[in-house]
């Protein structure tokens, strides 16, 4: 495997860690607004991001590379609505999907078939994650400012 591909995988390890940090910032906002179900959902999402990061960590090690930690930029901490939280989450997931596709393209160009196979899991996962965020946005747009509807969405997310 080339240095270029190893570095790109290492960058993605760091981006998954960053994603977890972003979700914790969103969870913390929801917590501060007393929306416990949403906060729970976002904490679970953060845990998943750390699992994604560890998949990259293990794979890089399996390929005899070395994982290097990078600085984590400050995530967006303040939101004006719960809808904005999940719209931000969807935009973030789209960015992740684009990065996975770029990695896949590079792995294919280099004929690194173990990497191509490794990334397949992320292709399906990204589709699932984008759809799950779209579904929540759809519900939140529906309830808008109706408090009972908002509480129903919050309860549903709390049962994750
Ligand atoms: Fe690990 Fe949500 O992408």
PDB file of C-alpha atoms and ligand atoms in Angstrom:
ATOM      1  CA  UNK A   1       0.000   0.000   0.000  1.00  0.00           C
ATOM      2  CA  UNK A   2       1.294   3.459  -0.914  1.00  0.00           C
ATOM      3  CA  UNK A   3       2.059   6.191   1.618  1.00  0.00           C
ATOM      4  CA  UNK A   4      -0.618   8.266  -0.101  1.00  0.00           C
ATOM      5  CA  UNK A   5      -3.327   5.668   0.573  1.00  0.00           C
ATOM      6  CA  UNK A   6      -2.121   5.048   4.136  1.00  0.00           C
ATOM      7  CA  UNK A   7      -2.197   8.788   4.818  1.00  0.00           C
ATOM      8  CA  UNK A   8      -5.700   9.062   3.350  1.00  0.00           C
ATOM      9  CA  UNK A   9      -6.888   6.197   5.609  1.00  0.00           C
ATOM     10  CA  UNK A  10      -5.220   7.887   8.577  1.00  0.00           C
ATOM     11  CA  UNK A  11      -7.014  11.145   7.737  1.00  0.00           C
ATOM     12  CA  UNK A  12     -10.307   9.268   7.696  1.00  0.00           C
ATOM     13  CA  UNK A  13      -9.531   7.691  11.098  1.00  0.00           C
ATOM     14  CA  UNK A  14      -9.146  11.248  12.402  1.00  0.00           C
ATOM     15  CA  UNK A  15     -12.272  12.464  10.611  1.00  0.00           C
ATOM     16  CA  UNK A  16     -14.353   9.710  12.253  1.00  0.00           C
ATOM     17  CA  UNK A  17     -13.018  10.805  15.669  1.00  0.00           C
ATOM     18  CA  UNK A  18     -13.948  14.378  14.741  1.00  0.00           C
ATOM     19  CA  UNK A  19     -17.445  13.179  13.769  1.00  0.00           C
ATOM     20  CA  UNK A  20     -17.897  11.690  17.226  1.00  0.00           C
ATOM     21  CA  UNK A  21     -16.876  15.011  18.755  1.00  0.00           C
ATOM     22  CA  UNK A  22     -19.374  16.874  16.524  1.00  0.00           C
ATOM     23  CA  UNK A  23     -22.185  14.577  17.657  1.00  0.00           C
ATOM     24  CA  UNK A  24     -21.280  15.033  21.315  1.00  0.00           C
ATOM     25  CA  UNK A  25     -21.511  18.822  20.826  1.00  0.00           C
ATOM     26  CA  UNK A  26     -24.981  18.342  19.299  1.00  0.00           C
ATOM     27  CA  UNK A  27     -25.962  15.991  22.153  1.00  0.00           C
ATOM     28  CA  UNK A  28     -24.808  18.522  24.697  1.00  0.00           C
ATOM     29  CA  UNK A  29     -26.937  21.251  23.076  1.00  0.00           C
ATOM     30  CA  UNK A  30     -30.031  18.977  23.161  1.00  0.00           C
ATOM     31  CA  UNK A  31     -29.270  18.054  26.772  1.00  0.00           C
ATOM     32  CA  UNK A  32     -29.091  21.742  27.714  1.00  0.00           C
ATOM     33  CA  UNK A  33     -32.518  22.237  26.079  1.00  0.00           C
ATOM     34  CA  UNK A  34     -33.880  19.285  28.080  1.00  0.00           C
ATOM     35  CA  UNK A  35     -34.469  17.148  24.982  1.00  0.00           C
ATOM     36  CA  UNK A  36     -33.191  13.927  26.566  1.00  0.00           C
ATOM     37  CA  UNK A  37     -34.207  11.515  23.786  1.00  0.00           C
ATOM     38  CA  UNK A  38     -32.392  13.502  21.124  1.00  0.00           C
ATOM     39  CA  UNK A  39     -29.353  13.836  23.366  1.00  0.00           C
ATOM     40  CA  UNK A  40     -29.355  10.053  23.886  1.00  0.00           C
ATOM     41  CA  UNK A  41     -29.652   9.405  20.148  1.00  0.00           C
ATOM     42  CA  UNK A  42     -26.719  11.729  19.432  1.00  0.00           C
ATOM     43  CA  UNK A  43     -24.532  10.210  22.151  1.00  0.00           C
ATOM     44  CA  UNK A  44     -25.205   6.774  20.612  1.00  0.00           C
ATOM     45  CA  UNK A  45     -24.297   8.261  17.227  1.00  0.00           C
ATOM     46  CA  UNK A  46     -21.039   9.583  18.685  1.00  0.00           C
ATOM     47  CA  UNK A  47     -20.238   6.086  20.022  1.00  0.00           C
ATOM     48  CA  UNK A  48     -20.827   4.676  16.544  1.00  0.00           C
ATOM     49  CA  UNK A  49     -18.416   7.221  15.093  1.00  0.00           C
ATOM     50  CA  UNK A  50     -15.742   6.098  17.546  1.00  0.00           C
ATOM     51  CA  UNK A  51     -16.420   2.502  16.437  1.00  0.00           C
ATOM     52  CA  UNK A  52     -15.957   3.624  12.818  1.00  0.00           C
ATOM     53  CA  UNK A  53     -12.671   5.273  13.786  1.00  0.00           C
ATOM     54  CA  UNK A  54     -11.506   2.037  15.427  1.00  0.00           C
ATOM     55  CA  UNK A  55     -12.278   0.076  12.264  1.00  0.00           C
ATOM     56  CA  UNK A  56      -9.828   2.376  10.445  1.00  0.00           C
ATOM     57  CA  UNK A  57      -7.372   2.084  13.363  1.00  0.00           C
ATOM     58  CA  UNK A  58      -7.395  -1.719  13.188  1.00  0.00           C
ATOM     59  CA  UNK A  59      -7.254  -1.832   9.399  1.00  0.00           C
ATOM     60  CA  UNK A  60      -4.282   0.560   9.183  1.00  0.00           C
ATOM     61  CA  UNK A  61      -2.446  -1.596  11.717  1.00  0.00           C
ATOM     62  CA  UNK A  62      -3.345  -4.769   9.811  1.00  0.00           C
ATOM     63  CA  UNK A  63      -1.787  -3.174   6.726  1.00  0.00           C
ATOM     64  CA  UNK A  64       1.421  -2.448   8.688  1.00  0.00           C
ATOM     65  CA  UNK A  65       0.755   1.283   8.802  1.00  0.00           C
ATOM     66  CA  UNK A  66       0.885   3.530  11.837  1.00  0.00           C
ATOM     67  CA  UNK A  67      -2.083   5.577  13.030  1.00  0.00           C
ATOM     68  CA  UNK A  68      -1.270   9.172  13.864  1.00  0.00           C
ATOM     69  CA  UNK A  69      -3.533  11.410  15.925  1.00  0.00           C
ATOM     70  CA  UNK A  70      -4.291  14.834  14.516  1.00  0.00           C
ATOM     71  CA  UNK A  71      -5.651  17.959  16.202  1.00  0.00           C
ATOM     72  CA  UNK A  72      -9.441  18.013  16.496  1.00  0.00           C
ATOM     73  CA  UNK A  73     -10.995  21.367  15.507  1.00  0.00           C
ATOM     74  CA  UNK A  74     -13.715  22.883  17.690  1.00  0.00           C
ATOM     75  CA  UNK A  75     -17.126  21.645  16.549  1.00  0.00           C
ATOM     76  CA  UNK A  76     -20.231  23.812  16.209  1.00  0.00           C
ATOM     77  CA  UNK A  77     -21.547  24.099  19.765  1.00  0.00           C
ATOM     78  CA  UNK A  78     -24.558  26.389  19.358  1.00  0.00           C
ATOM     79  CA  UNK A  79     -27.752  25.780  17.441  1.00  0.00           C
ATOM     80  CA  UNK A  80     -30.920  27.764  16.974  1.00  0.00           C
ATOM     81  CA  UNK A  81     -33.240  24.742  16.703  1.00  0.00           C
ATOM     82  CA  UNK A  82     -33.353  20.942  16.841  1.00  0.00           C
ATOM     83  CA  UNK A  83     -34.026  20.975  13.120  1.00  0.00           C
ATOM     84  CA  UNK A  84     -30.720  22.796  12.598  1.00  0.00           C
ATOM     85  CA  UNK A  85     -28.951  20.099  14.644  1.00  0.00           C
ATOM     86  CA  UNK A  86     -30.134  17.312  12.358  1.00  0.00           C
ATOM     87  CA  UNK A  87     -29.671  19.352   9.176  1.00  0.00           C
ATOM     88  CA  UNK A  88     -26.065  19.901  10.277  1.00  0.00           C
ATOM     89  CA  UNK A  89     -25.752  16.166  10.978  1.00  0.00           C
ATOM     90  CA  UNK A  90     -27.022  15.323   7.471  1.00  0.00           C
ATOM     91  CA  UNK A  91     -24.577  17.776   5.863  1.00  0.00           C
ATOM     92  CA  UNK A  92     -21.778  16.233   7.903  1.00  0.00           C
ATOM     93  CA  UNK A  93     -22.750  12.710   6.833  1.00  0.00           C
ATOM     94  CA  UNK A  94     -22.797  13.785   3.183  1.00  0.00           C
ATOM     95  CA  UNK A  95     -19.245  15.034   3.652  1.00  0.00           C
ATOM     96  CA  UNK A  96     -18.261  11.657   5.157  1.00  0.00           C
ATOM     97  CA  UNK A  97     -19.881   9.816   2.231  1.00  0.00           C
ATOM     98  CA  UNK A  98     -17.890  11.934  -0.245  1.00  0.00           C
ATOM     99  CA  UNK A  99     -14.687  11.134   1.619  1.00  0.00           C
ATOM    100  CA  UNK A 100     -15.430   7.388   1.606  1.00  0.00           C
ATOM    101  CA  UNK A 101     -16.057   7.506  -2.162  1.00  0.00           C
ATOM    102  CA  UNK A 102     -12.770   9.381  -2.697  1.00  0.00           C
ATOM    103  CA  UNK A 103     -10.944   6.756  -0.628  1.00  0.00           C
ATOM    104  CA  UNK A 104     -12.574   3.974  -2.607  1.00  0.00           C
ATOM    105  CA  UNK A 105     -11.525   5.600  -5.878  1.00  0.00           C
ATOM    106  CA  UNK A 106      -7.927   5.874  -4.669  1.00  0.00           C
ATOM    107  CA  UNK A 107      -7.897   2.257  -3.435  1.00  0.00           C
ATOM    108  CA  UNK A 108      -9.226   1.075  -6.803  1.00  0.00           C
ATOM    109  CA  UNK A 109      -6.631   3.111  -8.706  1.00  0.00           C
ATOM    110  CA  UNK A 110      -3.902   1.507  -6.587  1.00  0.00           C
ATOM    111  CA  UNK A 111      -5.480  -1.945  -6.936  1.00  0.00           C
ATOM    112  CA  UNK A 112      -5.454  -2.254  -3.141  1.00  0.00           C
ATOM    113  CA  UNK A 113      -8.209  -4.859  -3.031  1.00  0.00           C
ATOM    114  CA  UNK A 114      -8.181  -5.399   0.757  1.00  0.00           C
ATOM    115  CA  UNK A 115      -8.863  -1.651   1.108  1.00  0.00           C
ATOM    116  CA  UNK A 116     -11.610  -1.776  -1.506  1.00  0.00           C
ATOM    117  CA  UNK A 117     -13.220  -4.635   0.419  1.00  0.00           C
ATOM    118  CA  UNK A 118     -12.739  -2.879   3.777  1.00  0.00           C
ATOM    119  CA  UNK A 119     -14.478   0.259   2.484  1.00  0.00           C
ATOM    120  CA  UNK A 120     -17.562  -1.613   1.241  1.00  0.00           C
ATOM    121  CA  UNK A 121     -18.967  -1.719   4.775  1.00  0.00           C
ATOM    122  CA  UNK A 122     -18.727   2.076   4.966  1.00  0.00           C
ATOM    123  CA  UNK A 123     -20.547   2.522   1.647  1.00  0.00           C
ATOM    124  CA  UNK A 124     -23.623   0.748   3.095  1.00  0.00           C
ATOM    125  CA  UNK A 125     -23.245   2.411   6.481  1.00  0.00           C
ATOM    126  CA  UNK A 126     -23.216   5.892   4.931  1.00  0.00           C
ATOM    127  CA  UNK A 127     -26.408   5.199   3.007  1.00  0.00           C
ATOM    128  CA  UNK A 128     -28.046   4.090   6.260  1.00  0.00           C
ATOM    129  CA  UNK A 129     -26.768   7.108   8.214  1.00  0.00           C
ATOM    130  CA  UNK A 130     -27.847   9.661   5.616  1.00  0.00           C
ATOM    131  CA  UNK A 131     -31.294   8.068   5.431  1.00  0.00           C
ATOM    132  CA  UNK A 132     -31.677   8.022   9.193  1.00  0.00           C
ATOM    133  CA  UNK A 133     -30.877  11.770   9.392  1.00  0.00           C
ATOM    134  CA  UNK A 134     -33.232  12.537   6.479  1.00  0.00           C
ATOM    135  CA  UNK A 135     -36.004  10.638   8.267  1.00  0.00           C
ATOM    136  CA  UNK A 136     -35.541  12.669  11.472  1.00  0.00           C
ATOM    137  CA  UNK A 137     -35.456  15.949   9.501  1.00  0.00           C
ATOM    138  CA  UNK A 138     -38.697  14.957   7.766  1.00  0.00           C
ATOM    139  CA  UNK A 139     -40.377  14.367  11.125  1.00  0.00           C
ATOM    140  CA  UNK A 140     -39.030  17.557  12.669  1.00  0.00           C
ATOM    141  CA  UNK A 141     -40.167  19.612   9.686  1.00  0.00           C
ATOM    142  CA  UNK A 142     -43.595  18.065  10.157  1.00  0.00           C
ATOM    143  CA  UNK A 143     -43.899  18.940  13.806  1.00  0.00           C
ATOM    144  CA  UNK A 144     -42.164  22.324  13.469  1.00  0.00           C
ATOM    145  CA  UNK A 145     -42.980  24.118  16.680  1.00  0.00           C
ATOM    146  CA  UNK A 146     -45.797  21.876  17.900  1.00  0.00           C
ATOM    147  CA  UNK A 147     -44.614  20.880  21.329  1.00  0.00           C
ATOM    148  CA  UNK A 148     -46.418  17.517  21.543  1.00  0.00           C
ATOM    149  CA  UNK A 149     -45.073  16.386  18.210  1.00  0.00           C
ATOM    150  CA  UNK A 150     -41.594  17.428  19.278  1.00  0.00           C
ATOM    151  CA  UNK A 151     -41.942  15.398  22.465  1.00  0.00           C
ATOM    152  CA  UNK A 152     -43.078  12.362  20.441  1.00  0.00           C
ATOM    153  CA  UNK A 153     -39.981  12.561  18.219  1.00  0.00           C
ATOM    154  CA  UNK A 154     -37.860  12.982  21.344  1.00  0.00           C
ATOM    155  CA  UNK A 155     -39.410   9.858  22.936  1.00  0.00           C
ATOM    156  CA  UNK A 156     -38.855   7.858  19.759  1.00  0.00           C
ATOM    157  CA  UNK A 157     -35.179   8.806  19.540  1.00  0.00           C
ATOM    158  CA  UNK A 158     -34.776   7.954  23.200  1.00  0.00           C
ATOM    159  CA  UNK A 159     -35.667   4.331  22.496  1.00  0.00           C
ATOM    160  CA  UNK A 160     -32.653   3.772  20.201  1.00  0.00           C
TER     161      UNK A 160
HETATM  162 FE1  LIG B   1     -18.734   7.461  10.458  1.00  0.00          FE
HETATM  163 FE2  LIG B   1     -21.370   8.950  10.405  1.00  0.00          FE
HETATM  164  O1  LIG B   1     -19.875   8.411   9.512  1.00  0.00           O
END
